[in-house]
C-alpha cells in the first residue's frame, strides 16, 4: 500500500514538473476507431494544438467511443463533462433539422457539392451550436454513402423487410420508405450487430465498411452516393472562453488546418476503400436503373420534408447552395 502511494506521489511530481504552471489537458472523445481517417486527423489536430501552445493546452484523443459513446459525445461537451470532441452531426437532426443538412439524399453527392452545401450552411450551423454552448471548430466529410446488403438488390422491393442499421434520422427514414426495419446502431457496435444477425444491411461509406469488415457478413455494396455526412469537431464554449488568447488562436488555426487536411484525405481515400471491399470478396456495383430511380424518389420526398421542417434558414441554405 505504502509503495503504491509513494509511486503515485512521485508520478504526480514528475508530471507537475514537466508541464507549465497553468497547463491544461483536454480529453477529446471520438466515436470511431483509432485507425479511421477522422480519428487519425483528430490526432494530428490534437498534436498541432499541443505543439503550438508548447503544451499549455494539451489535447488527448480517445477514439472508438472509449470515453463517451458516439451518441453521448455532444451532450457531454455541452454540459462540460468533456471540453472537446467529434460527432456525426446528422445523428442530432432530431434536435434541430439543420444538423441533418448534410444527409438530404442526392442533394449533394460529390465532394465538391458537399463542400458547397456545407459552406452555405456553416454560418447557421455555427450559430445553432453556439446557442447550445458549443464552439464550432471544423468538419470533415465521410466518403459518399452506399448501400450494403447480403444479397443482390435490384429494386426497392428487394429491401422489403430487411433488418437495417440506421445511424441518423435520414437513414431511418429511408428504411421506412423502403419497408425495412431500422435499428439505430453506433459504428463501434456495427461489426457485432452484423455478426449476430441483428442487422443485415446498412447505408454508409466504404470507410465504415472497411472499419467493420463488412465482408465477413455481407456480400454486396452498391455505390449509390446518396450523400456525404460530416463529423463535426466542437468545444465547450466556457472552456474555450477560459483559454488565454494564444491558446485560443492555436486552437482555431489548427482546427482550420484539420478541416482542410481531413477533407483532402477523405477524397484521396474513397476509391481505395471500395477496392478493399472488392479485394475481400464483396461485389461492388452501381445500382440498377430501377433502384437508382426509386432511391431518387425517396430523396425527393425527403428533400421536401427537410425543407418544410428546417424553415426559412433551411430554405435559404438550399437556395444558396443551388445558386452556386
Ligand atoms: N460512417 C459513419 C457515418 C457515415 C459513415 O460513412 C457510420 O456509419 O456510422
Coordinates of C-alpha atoms and ligand atoms in Angstrom, one line a residue:
X1 CA 0.0 0.0 0.0
X2 CA 2.8 2.4 1.1
X3 CA 4.8 1.6 -2.0
X4 CA 1.8 2.3 -4.3
X5 CA 1.2 5.6 -2.5
X6 CA 4.8 6.7 -3.0
X7 CA 4.8 5.6 -6.7
X8 CA 1.7 7.7 -7.2
X9 CA 3.3 10.7 -5.4
X10 CA 6.4 10.6 -7.5
X11 CA 4.4 10.3 -10.7
X12 CA 2.5 13.3 -9.7
X13 CA 5.6 15.3 -9.0
X14 CA 7.1 14.3 -12.3
X15 CA 4.0 15.3 -14.3
X16 CA 3.8 18.6 -12.4
X17 CA 7.4 19.4 -13.2
X18 CA 7.1 18.5 -16.8
X19 CA 4.2 20.8 -17.5
X20 CA 3.8 24.6 -17.3
X21 CA 2.2 26.2 -14.3
X22 CA -1.3 26.6 -15.8
X23 CA -1.1 23.9 -18.5
X24 CA -4.4 22.3 -19.3
X25 CA -5.2 18.8 -20.6
X26 CA -8.3 18.4 -22.7
X27 CA -9.7 14.9 -23.3
X28 CA -11.3 14.6 -26.7
X29 CA -13.8 11.8 -27.2
X30 CA -14.2 10.3 -30.7
X31 CA -16.7 7.7 -31.7
X32 CA -14.7 5.9 -34.5
X33 CA -11.7 3.5 -34.3
X34 CA -8.2 4.9 -33.9
X35 CA -7.2 3.8 -37.4
X36 CA -10.2 5.6 -39.0
X37 CA -9.1 8.6 -41.0
X38 CA -11.3 11.0 -39.0
X39 CA -9.6 9.8 -35.8
X40 CA -6.1 10.0 -37.3
X41 CA -6.9 13.5 -38.5
X42 CA -8.1 14.4 -35.0
X43 CA -4.9 13.1 -33.5
X44 CA -2.9 15.3 -35.8
X45 CA -5.1 18.3 -34.8
X46 CA -4.6 17.5 -31.1
X47 CA -0.8 17.4 -31.6
X48 CA -0.9 20.6 -33.6
X49 CA -2.6 22.4 -30.6
X50 CA -0.3 20.8 -28.1
X51 CA 2.8 21.8 -30.1
X52 CA 1.6 25.3 -31.0
X53 CA 0.9 26.1 -27.3
X54 CA 4.1 24.5 -26.1
X55 CA 2.0 22.1 -24.1
X56 CA 0.0 24.8 -22.4
X57 CA -3.1 23.3 -23.9
X58 CA -2.6 19.5 -24.4
X59 CA -5.4 17.7 -26.3
X60 CA -5.6 13.9 -25.9
X61 CA -7.9 11.9 -28.2
X62 CA -9.9 8.9 -27.0
X63 CA -11.1 7.0 -30.1
X64 CA -13.7 4.2 -30.5
X65 CA -16.3 5.6 -28.1
X66 CA -14.0 4.7 -25.2
X67 CA -14.6 7.8 -23.2
X68 CA -18.2 8.5 -24.4
X69 CA -20.2 6.5 -26.9
X70 CA -21.0 8.4 -30.1
X71 CA -24.5 9.3 -29.1
X72 CA -23.4 10.8 -25.8
X73 CA -20.5 12.9 -27.1
X74 CA -22.4 16.0 -28.0
X75 CA -24.2 16.3 -24.7
X76 CA -21.0 15.6 -22.7
X77 CA -19.4 18.6 -24.4
X78 CA -22.4 20.9 -24.0
X79 CA -22.5 20.1 -20.3
X80 CA -18.7 20.4 -19.8
X81 CA -18.2 16.7 -19.0
X82 CA -15.7 16.8 -21.8
X83 CA -14.2 20.1 -23.2
X84 CA -13.9 19.0 -26.8
X85 CA -15.0 16.1 -29.1
X86 CA -16.1 14.9 -32.5
X87 CA -19.6 13.8 -33.5
X88 CA -21.5 12.8 -36.6
X89 CA -23.7 15.9 -36.6
X90 CA -26.6 14.4 -38.6
X91 CA -27.2 12.0 -35.7
X92 CA -28.7 15.0 -33.9
X93 CA -31.1 16.1 -36.6
X94 CA -34.0 15.3 -34.2
X95 CA -32.8 18.2 -32.1
X96 CA -32.7 20.6 -35.0
X97 CA -33.2 19.7 -38.7
X98 CA -30.2 21.9 -39.6
X99 CA -28.0 19.2 -38.1
X100 CA -29.3 16.9 -40.9
X101 CA -28.4 19.3 -43.8
X102 CA -25.6 17.1 -44.9
X103 CA -27.8 14.0 -45.2
X104 CA -30.5 15.0 -47.6
X105 CA -30.5 12.2 -50.2
X106 CA -29.0 13.2 -53.6
X107 CA -28.8 16.9 -52.8
X108 CA -25.0 17.0 -52.7
X109 CA -23.4 13.7 -53.8
X110 CA -19.8 14.7 -54.7
X111 CA -17.0 16.1 -52.5
X112 CA -17.3 19.5 -54.4
X113 CA -21.0 19.7 -54.0
X114 CA -20.8 18.6 -50.4
X115 CA -18.3 21.4 -49.6
X116 CA -20.6 24.0 -51.4
X117 CA -23.5 22.8 -49.3
X118 CA -21.5 22.9 -46.1
X119 CA -20.2 26.4 -46.9
X120 CA -23.8 27.6 -47.4
X121 CA -24.7 26.1 -44.0
X122 CA -21.7 26.9 -41.9
X123 CA -22.8 30.3 -40.5
X124 CA -26.2 28.9 -39.4
X125 CA -24.5 25.8 -38.0
X126 CA -22.1 27.8 -36.0
X127 CA -24.9 29.9 -34.6
X128 CA -27.1 27.0 -33.6
X129 CA -24.1 25.2 -32.0
X130 CA -23.2 28.5 -30.2
X131 CA -26.8 28.6 -28.7
X132 CA -26.1 25.1 -27.4
X133 CA -22.9 26.3 -25.6
X134 CA -20.7 24.8 -28.3
X135 CA -17.9 26.4 -30.4
X136 CA -17.7 25.0 -34.0
X137 CA -14.1 24.1 -34.8
X138 CA -14.1 22.1 -38.0
X139 CA -16.0 19.5 -40.0
X140 CA -14.8 16.6 -42.2
X141 CA -16.9 14.7 -44.8
X142 CA -17.2 10.9 -44.9
X143 CA -16.9 9.4 -48.4
X144 CA -20.2 9.1 -50.3
X145 CA -22.8 6.8 -48.8
X146 CA -23.6 3.5 -50.4
X147 CA -25.9 0.5 -49.7
X148 CA -24.5 -2.7 -48.1
X149 CA -26.5 -5.9 -48.3
X150 CA -26.2 -9.7 -48.0
X151 CA -28.0 -10.4 -51.3
X152 CA -28.4 -8.8 -54.7
X153 CA -30.6 -5.7 -54.5
X154 CA -32.1 -4.8 -57.9
X155 CA -35.0 -2.7 -56.7
X156 CA -36.5 -1.3 -53.5
X157 CA -38.8 -4.3 -53.4
X158 CA -35.7 -6.4 -52.6
X159 CA -35.2 -4.3 -49.4
X160 CA -38.7 -5.0 -48.0
X161 CA -38.5 -6.5 -44.5
X162 CA -34.6 -6.4 -44.4
X163 CA -33.1 -5.6 -40.9
X164 CA -31.4 -2.3 -41.5
X165 CA -28.9 -0.4 -39.4
X166 CA -29.6 3.3 -39.1
X167 CA -27.2 6.0 -37.8
X168 CA -29.4 9.1 -38.1
X169 CA -32.9 10.3 -39.0
X170 CA -32.3 10.2 -42.7
X171 CA -31.1 6.6 -42.7
X172 CA -34.1 5.6 -40.6
X173 CA -36.5 7.5 -42.9
X174 CA -35.1 5.7 -46.0
X175 CA -35.6 2.4 -44.2
X176 CA -39.2 3.4 -43.5
X177 CA -39.8 4.4 -47.1
X178 CA -38.3 1.1 -48.4
X179 CA -40.3 -1.0 -45.9
X180 CA -37.2 -2.1 -43.9
X181 CA -37.0 -2.4 -40.1
X182 CA -34.4 0.2 -38.9
X183 CA -32.3 -0.2 -35.7
X184 CA -30.1 2.6 -34.5
X185 CA -26.6 1.3 -34.0
X186 CA -23.2 3.1 -33.4
X187 CA -20.4 2.3 -35.8
X188 CA -18.4 0.9 -32.9
X189 CA -21.2 -1.8 -32.4
X190 CA -21.7 -2.4 -36.1
X191 CA -19.5 -5.5 -36.6
X192 CA -21.2 -7.2 -33.7
X193 CA -24.7 -6.3 -35.0
X194 CA -23.8 -7.8 -38.3
X195 CA -22.2 -11.0 -37.0
X196 CA -25.1 -11.7 -34.6
X197 CA -27.6 -11.0 -37.4
X198 CA -29.3 -8.0 -35.6
X199 CA -28.8 -6.2 -38.9
X200 CA -28.2 -7.4 -42.5
X201 CA -28.0 -4.1 -44.4
X202 CA -26.9 -0.5 -43.9
X203 CA -26.1 2.7 -45.7
X204 CA -22.6 4.1 -45.1
X205 CA -19.2 4.9 -46.6
X206 CA -16.6 2.5 -47.9
X207 CA -14.6 3.7 -44.9
X208 CA -17.0 2.3 -42.3
X209 CA -17.5 -0.9 -44.4
X210 CA -13.7 -1.4 -44.1
X211 CA -13.6 -0.5 -40.4
X212 CA -16.3 -3.0 -39.6
X213 CA -15.1 -5.7 -42.1
X214 CA -18.4 -5.8 -43.8
X215 CA -17.3 -8.7 -46.0
X216 CA -17.3 -11.0 -43.0
X217 CA -21.1 -10.9 -43.1
X218 CA -22.3 -9.2 -46.2
X219 CA -21.8 -9.7 -50.0
X220 CA -22.9 -6.5 -51.9
X221 CA -22.0 -2.8 -51.9
X222 CA -24.0 -0.5 -54.2
X223 CA -22.2 2.8 -54.8
X224 CA -25.4 4.9 -54.8
X225 CA -23.6 8.1 -53.5
X226 CA -26.6 9.2 -51.5
X227 CA -24.9 12.0 -49.5
X228 CA -21.7 12.8 -47.6
X229 CA -22.4 13.3 -43.9
X230 CA -19.9 15.1 -41.7
X231 CA -18.2 14.6 -38.4
X232 CA -18.1 18.0 -36.6
X233 CA -15.5 18.8 -34.0
X234 CA -16.7 21.3 -31.4
X235 CA -15.6 22.5 -28.0
X236 CA -17.4 23.6 -24.8
X237 CA -17.9 27.4 -25.0
X238 CA -17.0 28.1 -21.4
X239 CA -13.8 26.0 -21.8
X240 CA -12.8 28.0 -24.9
X241 CA -13.6 31.3 -23.2
X242 CA -11.4 30.4 -20.3
X243 CA -8.3 29.9 -22.5
X244 CA -5.8 32.6 -22.9
X245 CA -5.7 34.3 -26.3
X246 CA -2.7 32.5 -27.5
X247 CA -4.2 29.1 -26.8
X248 CA -7.5 30.1 -28.4
X249 CA -5.7 31.2 -31.6
X250 CA -3.8 28.0 -31.7
X251 CA -7.0 26.0 -31.3
X252 CA -8.7 27.9 -34.2
X253 CA -5.7 27.8 -36.5
X254 CA -5.1 24.1 -36.0
X255 CA -8.9 23.5 -36.5
X256 CA -8.9 25.2 -39.8
X257 CA -5.9 23.2 -41.0
X258 CA -7.5 20.0 -39.8
X259 CA -10.7 20.7 -41.7
X260 CA -8.7 21.2 -44.9
X261 CA -6.5 18.2 -44.4
X262 CA -9.3 15.8 -43.3
X263 CA -11.4 16.6 -46.3
X264 CA -8.5 16.2 -48.7
X265 CA -7.8 12.8 -47.0
X266 CA -11.4 11.7 -47.3
X267 CA -11.4 12.3 -51.0
X268 CA -8.0 10.7 -51.5
X269 CA -9.0 7.5 -49.7
X270 CA -12.5 7.0 -51.2
X271 CA -11.6 4.7 -54.2
X272 CA -9.3 2.6 -52.1
X273 CA -12.0 1.7 -49.6
X274 CA -14.1 0.3 -52.4
X275 CA -11.2 -1.6 -53.7
X276 CA -10.6 -3.1 -50.3
X277 CA -14.2 -4.3 -50.1
X278 CA -13.8 -5.9 -53.5
X279 CA -10.4 -7.5 -52.6
X280 CA -12.2 -9.1 -49.7
X281 CA -14.8 -10.7 -51.9
X282 CA -17.6 -8.2 -51.9
X283 CA -19.4 -7.3 -55.1
X284 CA -19.0 -3.6 -55.6
X285 CA -21.5 -2.3 -58.2
X286 CA -23.5 0.6 -59.5
X287 CA -27.2 0.4 -58.6
X288 CA -29.6 -0.8 -61.3
X289 CA -31.6 2.0 -63.1
X290 CA -34.7 0.9 -61.2
X291 CA -33.1 1.0 -57.8
X292 CA -31.5 4.3 -58.6
X293 CA -34.8 5.8 -59.7
X294 CA -36.6 4.5 -56.6
X295 CA -33.9 5.9 -54.3
X296 CA -34.1 9.2 -56.1
X297 CA -37.8 9.3 -55.5
X298 CA -37.2 8.7 -51.7
X299 CA -34.7 11.5 -52.0
X300 CA -37.3 13.9 -53.4
X301 CA -39.7 13.1 -50.7
X302 CA -37.1 13.6 -48.1
X303 CA -35.8 16.9 -49.6
X304 CA -39.4 18.3 -49.4
X305 CA -39.7 17.1 -45.8
X306 CA -36.4 18.6 -44.8
X307 CA -37.1 22.0 -46.3
X308 CA -40.5 22.0 -44.6
X309 CA -39.0 21.1 -41.2
X310 CA -36.0 23.4 -41.4
X311 CA -38.0 26.6 -42.1
X312 CA -36.6 29.8 -43.6
X313 CA -33.0 29.1 -42.5
X314 CA -33.1 25.7 -44.2
X315 CA -34.7 27.1 -47.4
X316 CA -32.0 29.8 -47.6
X317 CA -29.2 27.3 -47.3
X318 CA -30.6 25.1 -50.1
X319 CA -31.2 28.1 -52.3
X320 CA -27.7 29.5 -51.7
X321 CA -26.2 26.0 -52.5
X322 CA -28.2 25.6 -55.7
X323 CA -27.3 29.1 -56.9
X324 CA -23.5 28.3 -56.5
Ligands
LIG1 N1 -19.7 6.2 -41.4 C1 -20.4 6.6 -40.2 C2 -21.3 7.7 -40.6 C3 -21.2 7.9 -42.0 C4 -20.1 6.9 -42.4 O1 -19.7 6.9 -43.6 C5 -21.2 5.4 -39.7 O2 -21.6 4.6 -40.5 O3 -21.6 5.5 -38.5

